[in-house]
PDB file of C-alpha atoms in Angstrom:
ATOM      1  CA  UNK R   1     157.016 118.049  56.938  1.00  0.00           C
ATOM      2  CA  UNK R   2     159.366 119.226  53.855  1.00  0.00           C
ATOM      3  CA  UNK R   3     157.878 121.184  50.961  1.00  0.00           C
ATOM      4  CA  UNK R   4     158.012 118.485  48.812  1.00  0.00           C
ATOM      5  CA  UNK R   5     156.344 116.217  51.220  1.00  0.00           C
ATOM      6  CA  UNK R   6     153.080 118.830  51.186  1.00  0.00           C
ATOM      7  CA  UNK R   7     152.452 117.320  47.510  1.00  0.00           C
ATOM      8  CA  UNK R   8     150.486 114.057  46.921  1.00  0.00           C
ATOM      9  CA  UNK R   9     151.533 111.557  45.618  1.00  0.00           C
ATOM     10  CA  UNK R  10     151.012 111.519  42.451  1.00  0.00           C
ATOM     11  CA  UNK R  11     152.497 114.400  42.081  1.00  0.00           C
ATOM     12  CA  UNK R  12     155.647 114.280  44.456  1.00  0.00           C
ATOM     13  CA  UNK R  13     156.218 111.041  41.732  1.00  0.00           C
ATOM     14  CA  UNK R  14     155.586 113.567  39.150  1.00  0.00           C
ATOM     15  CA  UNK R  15     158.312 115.643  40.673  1.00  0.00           C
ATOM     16  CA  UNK R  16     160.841 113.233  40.948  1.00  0.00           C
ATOM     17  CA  UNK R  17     160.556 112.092  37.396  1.00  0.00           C
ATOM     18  CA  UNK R  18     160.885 115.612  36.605  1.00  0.00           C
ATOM     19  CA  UNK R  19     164.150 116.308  38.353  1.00  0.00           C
ATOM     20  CA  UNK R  20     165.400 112.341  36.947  1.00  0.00           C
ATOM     21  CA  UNK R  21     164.540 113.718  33.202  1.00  0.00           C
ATOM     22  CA  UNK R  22     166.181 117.439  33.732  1.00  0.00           C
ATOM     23  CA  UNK R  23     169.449 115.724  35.136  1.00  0.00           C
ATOM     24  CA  UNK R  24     169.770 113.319  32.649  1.00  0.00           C
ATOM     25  CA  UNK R  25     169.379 116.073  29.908  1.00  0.00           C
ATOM     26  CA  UNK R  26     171.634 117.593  31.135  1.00  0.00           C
ATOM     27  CA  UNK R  27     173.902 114.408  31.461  1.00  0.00           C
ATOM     28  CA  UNK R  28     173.410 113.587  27.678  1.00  0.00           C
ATOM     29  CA  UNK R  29     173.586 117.025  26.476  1.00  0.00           C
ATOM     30  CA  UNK R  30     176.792 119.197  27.435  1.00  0.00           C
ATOM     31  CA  UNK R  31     174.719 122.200  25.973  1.00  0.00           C
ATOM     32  CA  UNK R  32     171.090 122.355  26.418  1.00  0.00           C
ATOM     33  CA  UNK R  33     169.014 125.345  27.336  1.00  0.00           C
ATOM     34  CA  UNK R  34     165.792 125.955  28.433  1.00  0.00           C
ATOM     35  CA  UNK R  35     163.293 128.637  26.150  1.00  0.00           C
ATOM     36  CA  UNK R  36     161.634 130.285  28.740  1.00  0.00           C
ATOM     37  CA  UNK R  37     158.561 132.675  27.930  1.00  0.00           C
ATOM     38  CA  UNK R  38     158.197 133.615  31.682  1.00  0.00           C
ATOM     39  CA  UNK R  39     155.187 132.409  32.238  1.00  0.00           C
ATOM     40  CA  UNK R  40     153.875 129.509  34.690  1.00  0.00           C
ATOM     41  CA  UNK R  41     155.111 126.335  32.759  1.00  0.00           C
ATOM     42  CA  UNK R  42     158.789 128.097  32.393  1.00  0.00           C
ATOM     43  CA  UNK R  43     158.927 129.311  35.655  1.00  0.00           C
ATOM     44  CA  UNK R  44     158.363 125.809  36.974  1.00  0.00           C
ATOM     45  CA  UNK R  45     161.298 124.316  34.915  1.00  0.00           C
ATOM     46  CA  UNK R  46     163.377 127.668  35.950  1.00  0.00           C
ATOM     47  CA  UNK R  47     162.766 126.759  39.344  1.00  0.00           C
ATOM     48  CA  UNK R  48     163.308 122.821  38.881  1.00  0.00           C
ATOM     49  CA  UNK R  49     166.838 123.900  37.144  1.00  0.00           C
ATOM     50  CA  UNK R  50     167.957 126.528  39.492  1.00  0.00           C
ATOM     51  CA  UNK R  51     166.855 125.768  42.691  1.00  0.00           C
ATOM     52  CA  UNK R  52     168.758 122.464  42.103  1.00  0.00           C
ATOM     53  CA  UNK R  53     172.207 123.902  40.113  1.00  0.00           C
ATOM     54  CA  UNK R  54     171.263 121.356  36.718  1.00  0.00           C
ATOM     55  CA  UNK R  55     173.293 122.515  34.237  1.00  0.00           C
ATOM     56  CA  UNK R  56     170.760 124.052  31.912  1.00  0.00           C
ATOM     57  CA  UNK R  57     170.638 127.466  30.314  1.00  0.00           C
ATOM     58  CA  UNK R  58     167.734 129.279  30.247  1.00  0.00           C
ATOM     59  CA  UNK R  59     167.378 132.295  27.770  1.00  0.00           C
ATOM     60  CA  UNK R  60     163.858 134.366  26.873  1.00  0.00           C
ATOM     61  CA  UNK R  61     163.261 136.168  23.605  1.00  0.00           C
ATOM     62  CA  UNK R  62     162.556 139.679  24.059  1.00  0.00           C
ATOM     63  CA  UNK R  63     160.238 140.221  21.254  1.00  0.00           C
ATOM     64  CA  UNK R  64     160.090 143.963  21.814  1.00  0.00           C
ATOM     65  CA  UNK R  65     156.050 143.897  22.296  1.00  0.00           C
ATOM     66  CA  UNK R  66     155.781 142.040  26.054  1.00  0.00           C
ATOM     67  CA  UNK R  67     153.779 143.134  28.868  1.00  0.00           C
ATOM     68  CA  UNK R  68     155.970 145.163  31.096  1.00  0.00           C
ATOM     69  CA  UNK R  69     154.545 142.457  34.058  1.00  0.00           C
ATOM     70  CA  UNK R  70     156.490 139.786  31.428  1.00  0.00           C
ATOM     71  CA  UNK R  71     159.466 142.023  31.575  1.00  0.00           C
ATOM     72  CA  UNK R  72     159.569 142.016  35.346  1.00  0.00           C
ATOM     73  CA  UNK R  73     160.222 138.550  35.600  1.00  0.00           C
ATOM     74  CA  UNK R  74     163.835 138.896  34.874  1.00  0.00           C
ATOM     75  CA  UNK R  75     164.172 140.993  37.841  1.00  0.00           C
ATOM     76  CA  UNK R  76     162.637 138.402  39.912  1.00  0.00           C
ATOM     77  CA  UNK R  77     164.641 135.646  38.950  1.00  0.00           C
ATOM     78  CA  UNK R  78     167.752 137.235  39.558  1.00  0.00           C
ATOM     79  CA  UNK R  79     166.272 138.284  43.139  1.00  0.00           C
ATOM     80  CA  UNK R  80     164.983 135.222  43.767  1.00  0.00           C
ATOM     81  CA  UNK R  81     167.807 132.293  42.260  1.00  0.00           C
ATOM     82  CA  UNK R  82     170.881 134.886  41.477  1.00  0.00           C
ATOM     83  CA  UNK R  83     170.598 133.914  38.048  1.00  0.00           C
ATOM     84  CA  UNK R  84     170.507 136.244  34.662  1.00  0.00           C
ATOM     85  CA  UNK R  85     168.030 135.012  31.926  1.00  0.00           C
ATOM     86  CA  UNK R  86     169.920 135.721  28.121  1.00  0.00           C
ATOM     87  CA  UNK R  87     167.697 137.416  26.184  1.00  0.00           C
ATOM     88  CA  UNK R  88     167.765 137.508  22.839  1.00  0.00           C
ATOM     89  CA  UNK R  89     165.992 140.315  20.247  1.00  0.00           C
ATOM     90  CA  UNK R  90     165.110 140.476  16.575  1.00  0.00           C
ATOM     91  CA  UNK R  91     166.893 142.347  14.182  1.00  0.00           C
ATOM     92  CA  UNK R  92     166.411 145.829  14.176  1.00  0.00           C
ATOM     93  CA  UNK R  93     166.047 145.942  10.568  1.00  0.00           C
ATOM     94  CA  UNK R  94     163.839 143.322  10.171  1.00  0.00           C
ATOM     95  CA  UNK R  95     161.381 144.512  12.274  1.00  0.00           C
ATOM     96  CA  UNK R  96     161.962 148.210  10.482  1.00  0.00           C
ATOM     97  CA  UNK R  97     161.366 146.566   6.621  1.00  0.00           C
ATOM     98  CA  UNK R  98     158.048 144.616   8.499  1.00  0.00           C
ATOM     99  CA  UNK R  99     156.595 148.027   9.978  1.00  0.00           C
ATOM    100  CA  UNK R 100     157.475 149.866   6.756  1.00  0.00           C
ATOM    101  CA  UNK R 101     155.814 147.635   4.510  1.00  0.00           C
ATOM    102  CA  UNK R 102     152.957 146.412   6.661  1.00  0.00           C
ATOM    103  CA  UNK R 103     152.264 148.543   9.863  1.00  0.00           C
ATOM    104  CA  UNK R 104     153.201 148.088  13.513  1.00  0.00           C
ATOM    105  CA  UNK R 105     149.953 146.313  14.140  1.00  0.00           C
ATOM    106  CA  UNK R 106     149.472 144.434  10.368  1.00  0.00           C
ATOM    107  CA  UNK R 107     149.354 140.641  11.788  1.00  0.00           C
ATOM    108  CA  UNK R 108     145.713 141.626  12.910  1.00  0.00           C
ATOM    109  CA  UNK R 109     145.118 141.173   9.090  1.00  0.00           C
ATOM    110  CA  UNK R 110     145.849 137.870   7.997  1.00  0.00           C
ATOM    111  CA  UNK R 111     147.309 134.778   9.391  1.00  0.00           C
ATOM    112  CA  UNK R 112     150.440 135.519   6.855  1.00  0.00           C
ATOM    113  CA  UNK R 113     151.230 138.736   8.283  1.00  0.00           C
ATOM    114  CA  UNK R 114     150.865 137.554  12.000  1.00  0.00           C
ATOM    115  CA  UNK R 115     153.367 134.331  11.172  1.00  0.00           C
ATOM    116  CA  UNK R 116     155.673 136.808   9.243  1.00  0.00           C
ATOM    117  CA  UNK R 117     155.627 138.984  12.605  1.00  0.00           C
ATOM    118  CA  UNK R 118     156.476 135.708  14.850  1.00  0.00           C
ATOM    119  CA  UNK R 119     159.227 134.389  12.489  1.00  0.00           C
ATOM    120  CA  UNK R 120     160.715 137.963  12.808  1.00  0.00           C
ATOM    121  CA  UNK R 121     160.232 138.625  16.441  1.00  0.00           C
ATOM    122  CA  UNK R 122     160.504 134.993  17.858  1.00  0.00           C
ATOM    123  CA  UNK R 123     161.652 132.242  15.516  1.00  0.00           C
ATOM    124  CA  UNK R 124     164.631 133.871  13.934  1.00  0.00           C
ATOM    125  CA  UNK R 125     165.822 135.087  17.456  1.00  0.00           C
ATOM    126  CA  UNK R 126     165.014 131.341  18.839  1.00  0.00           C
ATOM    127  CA  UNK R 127     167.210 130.083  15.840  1.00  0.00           C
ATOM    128  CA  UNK R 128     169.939 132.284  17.234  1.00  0.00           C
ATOM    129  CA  UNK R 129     169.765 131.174  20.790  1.00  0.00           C
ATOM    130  CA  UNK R 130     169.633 127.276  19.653  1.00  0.00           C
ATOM    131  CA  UNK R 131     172.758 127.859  16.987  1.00  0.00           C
ATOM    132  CA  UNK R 132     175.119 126.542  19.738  1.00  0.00           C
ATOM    133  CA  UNK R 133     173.402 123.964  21.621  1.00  0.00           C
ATOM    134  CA  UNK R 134     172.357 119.922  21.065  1.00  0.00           C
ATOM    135  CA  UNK R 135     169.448 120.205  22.521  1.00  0.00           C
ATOM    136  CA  UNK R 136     166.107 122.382  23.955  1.00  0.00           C
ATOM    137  CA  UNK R 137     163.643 122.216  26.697  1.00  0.00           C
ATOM    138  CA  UNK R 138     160.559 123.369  26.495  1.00  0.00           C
ATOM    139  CA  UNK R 139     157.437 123.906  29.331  1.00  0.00           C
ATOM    140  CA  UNK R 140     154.778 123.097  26.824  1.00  0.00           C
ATOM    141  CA  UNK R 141     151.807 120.740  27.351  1.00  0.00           C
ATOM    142  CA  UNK R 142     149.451 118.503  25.641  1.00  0.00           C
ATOM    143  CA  UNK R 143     146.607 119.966  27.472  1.00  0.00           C
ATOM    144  CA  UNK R 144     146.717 122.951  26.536  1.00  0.00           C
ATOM    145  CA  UNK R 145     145.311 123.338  22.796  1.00  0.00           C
ATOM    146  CA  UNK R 146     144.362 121.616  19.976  1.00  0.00           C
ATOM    147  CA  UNK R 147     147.644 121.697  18.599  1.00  0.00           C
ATOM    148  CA  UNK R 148     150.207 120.253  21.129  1.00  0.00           C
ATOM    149  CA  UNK R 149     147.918 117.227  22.004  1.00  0.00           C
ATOM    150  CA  UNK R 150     150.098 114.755  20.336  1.00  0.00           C
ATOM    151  CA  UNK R 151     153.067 116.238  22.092  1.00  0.00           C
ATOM    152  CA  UNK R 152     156.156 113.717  23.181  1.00  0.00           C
ATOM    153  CA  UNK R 153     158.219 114.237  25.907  1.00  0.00           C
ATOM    154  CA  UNK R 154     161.409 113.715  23.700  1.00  0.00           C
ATOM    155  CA  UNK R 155     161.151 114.701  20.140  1.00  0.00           C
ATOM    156  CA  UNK R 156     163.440 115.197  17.357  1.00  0.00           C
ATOM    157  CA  UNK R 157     163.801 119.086  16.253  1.00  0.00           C
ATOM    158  CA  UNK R 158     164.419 118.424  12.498  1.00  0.00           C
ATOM    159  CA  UNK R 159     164.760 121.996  11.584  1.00  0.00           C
ATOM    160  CA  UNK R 160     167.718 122.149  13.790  1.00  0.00           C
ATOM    161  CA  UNK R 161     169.088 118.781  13.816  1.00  0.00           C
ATOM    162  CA  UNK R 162     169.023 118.515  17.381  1.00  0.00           C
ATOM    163  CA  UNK R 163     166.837 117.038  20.732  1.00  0.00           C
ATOM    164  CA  UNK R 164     163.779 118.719  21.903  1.00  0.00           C
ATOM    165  CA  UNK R 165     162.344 117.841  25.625  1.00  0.00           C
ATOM    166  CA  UNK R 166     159.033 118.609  26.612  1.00  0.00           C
ATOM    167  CA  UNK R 167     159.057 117.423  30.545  1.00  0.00           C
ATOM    168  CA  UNK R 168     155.585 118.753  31.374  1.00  0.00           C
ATOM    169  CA  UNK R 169     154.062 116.946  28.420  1.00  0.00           C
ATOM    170  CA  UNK R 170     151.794 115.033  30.939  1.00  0.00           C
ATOM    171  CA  UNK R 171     150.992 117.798  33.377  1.00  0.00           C
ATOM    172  CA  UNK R 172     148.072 119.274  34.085  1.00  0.00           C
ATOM    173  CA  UNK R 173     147.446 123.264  34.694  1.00  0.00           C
ATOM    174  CA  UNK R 174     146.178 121.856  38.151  1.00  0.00           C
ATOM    175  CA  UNK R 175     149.864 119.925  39.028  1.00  0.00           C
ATOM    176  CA  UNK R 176     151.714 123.340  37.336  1.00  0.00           C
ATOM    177  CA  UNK R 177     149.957 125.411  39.739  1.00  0.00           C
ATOM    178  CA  UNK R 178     150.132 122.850  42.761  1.00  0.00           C
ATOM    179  CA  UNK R 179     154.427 122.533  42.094  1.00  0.00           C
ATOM    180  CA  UNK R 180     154.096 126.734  42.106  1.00  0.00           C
ATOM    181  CA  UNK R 181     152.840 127.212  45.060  1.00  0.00           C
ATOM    182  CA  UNK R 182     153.810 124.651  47.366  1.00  0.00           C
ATOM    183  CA  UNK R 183     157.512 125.785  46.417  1.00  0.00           C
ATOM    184  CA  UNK R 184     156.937 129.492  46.086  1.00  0.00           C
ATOM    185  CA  UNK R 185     158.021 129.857  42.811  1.00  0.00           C
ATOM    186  CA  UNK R 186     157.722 133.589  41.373  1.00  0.00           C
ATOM    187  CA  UNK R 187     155.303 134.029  38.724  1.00  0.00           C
ATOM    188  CA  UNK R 188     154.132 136.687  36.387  1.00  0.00           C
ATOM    189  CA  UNK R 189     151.357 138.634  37.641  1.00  0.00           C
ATOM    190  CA  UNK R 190     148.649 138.172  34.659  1.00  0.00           C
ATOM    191  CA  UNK R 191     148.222 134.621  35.159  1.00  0.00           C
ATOM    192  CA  UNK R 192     146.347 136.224  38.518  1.00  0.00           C
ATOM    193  CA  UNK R 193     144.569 138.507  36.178  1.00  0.00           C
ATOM    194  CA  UNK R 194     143.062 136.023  33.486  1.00  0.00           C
ATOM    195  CA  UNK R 195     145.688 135.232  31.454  1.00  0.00           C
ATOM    196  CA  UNK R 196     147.010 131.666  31.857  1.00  0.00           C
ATOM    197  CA  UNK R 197     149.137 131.291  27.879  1.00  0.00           C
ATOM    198  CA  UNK R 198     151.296 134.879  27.987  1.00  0.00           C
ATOM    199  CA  UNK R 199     153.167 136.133  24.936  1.00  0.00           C
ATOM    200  CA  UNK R 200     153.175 139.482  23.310  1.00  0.00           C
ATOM    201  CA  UNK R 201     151.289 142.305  24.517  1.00  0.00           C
ATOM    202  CA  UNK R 202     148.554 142.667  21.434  1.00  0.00           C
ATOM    203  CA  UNK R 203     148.853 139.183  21.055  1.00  0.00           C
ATOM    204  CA  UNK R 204     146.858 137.931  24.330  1.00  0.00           C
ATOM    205  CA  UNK R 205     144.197 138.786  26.431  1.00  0.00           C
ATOM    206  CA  UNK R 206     142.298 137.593  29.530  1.00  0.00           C
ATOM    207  CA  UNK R 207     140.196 134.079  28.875  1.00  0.00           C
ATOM    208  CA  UNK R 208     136.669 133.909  29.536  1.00  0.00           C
ATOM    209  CA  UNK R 209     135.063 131.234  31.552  1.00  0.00           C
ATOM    210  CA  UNK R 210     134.863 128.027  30.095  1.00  0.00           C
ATOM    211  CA  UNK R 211     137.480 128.718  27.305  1.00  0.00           C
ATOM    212  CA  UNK R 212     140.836 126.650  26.819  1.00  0.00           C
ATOM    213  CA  UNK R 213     144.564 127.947  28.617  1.00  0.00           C
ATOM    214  CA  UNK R 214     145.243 129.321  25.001  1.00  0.00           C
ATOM    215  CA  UNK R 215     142.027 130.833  23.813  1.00  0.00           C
ATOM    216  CA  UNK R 216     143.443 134.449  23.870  1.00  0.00           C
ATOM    217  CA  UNK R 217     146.531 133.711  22.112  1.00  0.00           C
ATOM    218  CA  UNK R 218     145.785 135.451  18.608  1.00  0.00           C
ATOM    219  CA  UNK R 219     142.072 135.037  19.522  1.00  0.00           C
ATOM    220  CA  UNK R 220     141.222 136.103  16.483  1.00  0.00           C
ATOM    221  CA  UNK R 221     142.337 133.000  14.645  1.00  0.00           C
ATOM    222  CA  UNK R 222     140.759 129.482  14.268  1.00  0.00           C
ATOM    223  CA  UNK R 223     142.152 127.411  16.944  1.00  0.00           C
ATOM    224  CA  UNK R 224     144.418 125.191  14.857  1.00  0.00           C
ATOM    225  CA  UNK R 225     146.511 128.143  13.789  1.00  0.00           C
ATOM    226  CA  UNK R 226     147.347 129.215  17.124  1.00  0.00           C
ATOM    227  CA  UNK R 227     151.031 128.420  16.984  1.00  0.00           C
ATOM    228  CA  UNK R 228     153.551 131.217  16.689  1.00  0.00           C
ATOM    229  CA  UNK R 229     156.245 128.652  14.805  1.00  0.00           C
ATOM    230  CA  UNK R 230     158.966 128.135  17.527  1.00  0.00           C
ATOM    231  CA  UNK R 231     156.798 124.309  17.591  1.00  0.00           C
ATOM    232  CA  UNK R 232     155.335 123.415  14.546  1.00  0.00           C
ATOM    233  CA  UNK R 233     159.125 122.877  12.309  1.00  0.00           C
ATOM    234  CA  UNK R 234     159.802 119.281  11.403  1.00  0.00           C
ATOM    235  CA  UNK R 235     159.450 118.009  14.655  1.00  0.00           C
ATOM    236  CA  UNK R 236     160.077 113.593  15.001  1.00  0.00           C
ATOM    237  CA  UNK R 237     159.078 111.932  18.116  1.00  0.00           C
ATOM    238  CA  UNK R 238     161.154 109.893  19.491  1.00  0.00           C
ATOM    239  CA  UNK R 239     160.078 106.130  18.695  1.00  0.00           C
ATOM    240  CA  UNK R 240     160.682 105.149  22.546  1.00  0.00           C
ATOM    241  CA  UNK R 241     159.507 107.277  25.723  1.00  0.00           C
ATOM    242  CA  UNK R 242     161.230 106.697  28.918  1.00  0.00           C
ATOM    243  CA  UNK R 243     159.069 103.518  30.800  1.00  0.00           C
ATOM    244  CA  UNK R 244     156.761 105.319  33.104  1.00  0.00           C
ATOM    245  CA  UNK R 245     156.763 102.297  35.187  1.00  0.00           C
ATOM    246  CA  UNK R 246     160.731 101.791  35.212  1.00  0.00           C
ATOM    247  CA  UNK R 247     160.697 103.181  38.894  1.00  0.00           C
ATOM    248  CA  UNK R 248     157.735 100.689  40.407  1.00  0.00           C
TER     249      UNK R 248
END
């Protein structure tokens, strides 16, 4: 029996939509590029890229606060698929003027300072990496907060004036982790340790039981603030999502 043949059905159909969508991305879009944070979601999409040669990049933005564990990843990618994930930083000087003014820790204070540190740190680098590109893929959810439940596959980044794919819009944490092990697929060490939504170092801890995938993201916050901005700018769906029955 193959690898993919281990998965059920559901989700070896799952699958195959997956690697239909990524190839005709990358069919319609001569330069696309994958965000990748690292974590679970992205290293499933890494994997469904790489493993497979589509002709997606894949960059990460190194905020400069990650979990060393987060940093590690990079290593094992290029191990694992050959492959070297662009990273892009924040300005030096931005983050000098914010530490100056604020403190290295001020976004524990209000929700203003916290999305002044993530447009520093996160969106202004993301701007960067999209600058050259038509479109974006992303390895966000609906099921995983509050926020992203209304989230489209395909969806129009109006910010940028270009296409924004979500291909794990559907999946559950259960299918993520199913596609990650029955393939092998590296992934960072916290998720084994509590810590199933990953971004900067005082930014996330360990969930308890019972609480949602992104409950210690910026815990401190109501739950429909918990977006860092790379998601939340003049975003359109797309008026008509591929036919999930086109296939039957």
């Amino acid at each position: 029996m193959s690898t993919a043949q281990s998965l059920s059905p559901e989700l070896a159909a799952k699958v195959e939509r997956l690697d239909a969508l990524l190839d005709s991305i990358a069919t319609r879009h001569a330069n696309v590029k994958l965000a990748s944070s690292l974590a679970a979601e992205d290293m499933l999409l890494t994997h469904a890229i790489l493993s497979r040669g589509v002709k997606i990049g894949i960059f990460s933005l190194n905020t400069g606060r990650l979990h060393a564990e987060t940093l590690g990843m990079l290593d094992r990618v290029k191990e694992r698929y050959g492959y070297d994930i662009e990273q892009f930083h924040p300005q030096a000087a931005a983050v000098g003027q914010y530490v100056s003014e604020h403190g290295l820790n001020a976004f524990y204070e209000s929700i203003e300072l916290r999305k002044r540190c993530c447009e520093i740190r996160k969106v202004e680098p993301l701007n960067r990496a999209l600058a050259d590109v038509s479109a974006w893929v992303t390895g966000q959810r609906r099921d995983q907060s509050v926020t992203r439940a209304e989230l489209h596959e395909e969806e129009h980044d109006g910010a940028r004036n270009i296409a924004k794919f979500n291909p794990l819009a559907d999946w559950s944490e259960a299918e993520v982790w199913d596609y990650l092990k029955t393939f092998d697929v590296p992934v960072n060490p916290l998720h084994a340790r509590g810590y199933p939504s990953i971004g900067c170092e005082p930014c996330t801890r360990a969930i308890r039981p019972g609480e949602d995938s992104r409950a210690g993201r910026w815990w401190w916050e109501s739950r429909d603030t918990k977006e860092c901005g790379l998601h939340i700018t003049a975003i359109t769906p797309i008026a008509v999502e591929r036919n999930e029955n086109a296939s039957a």
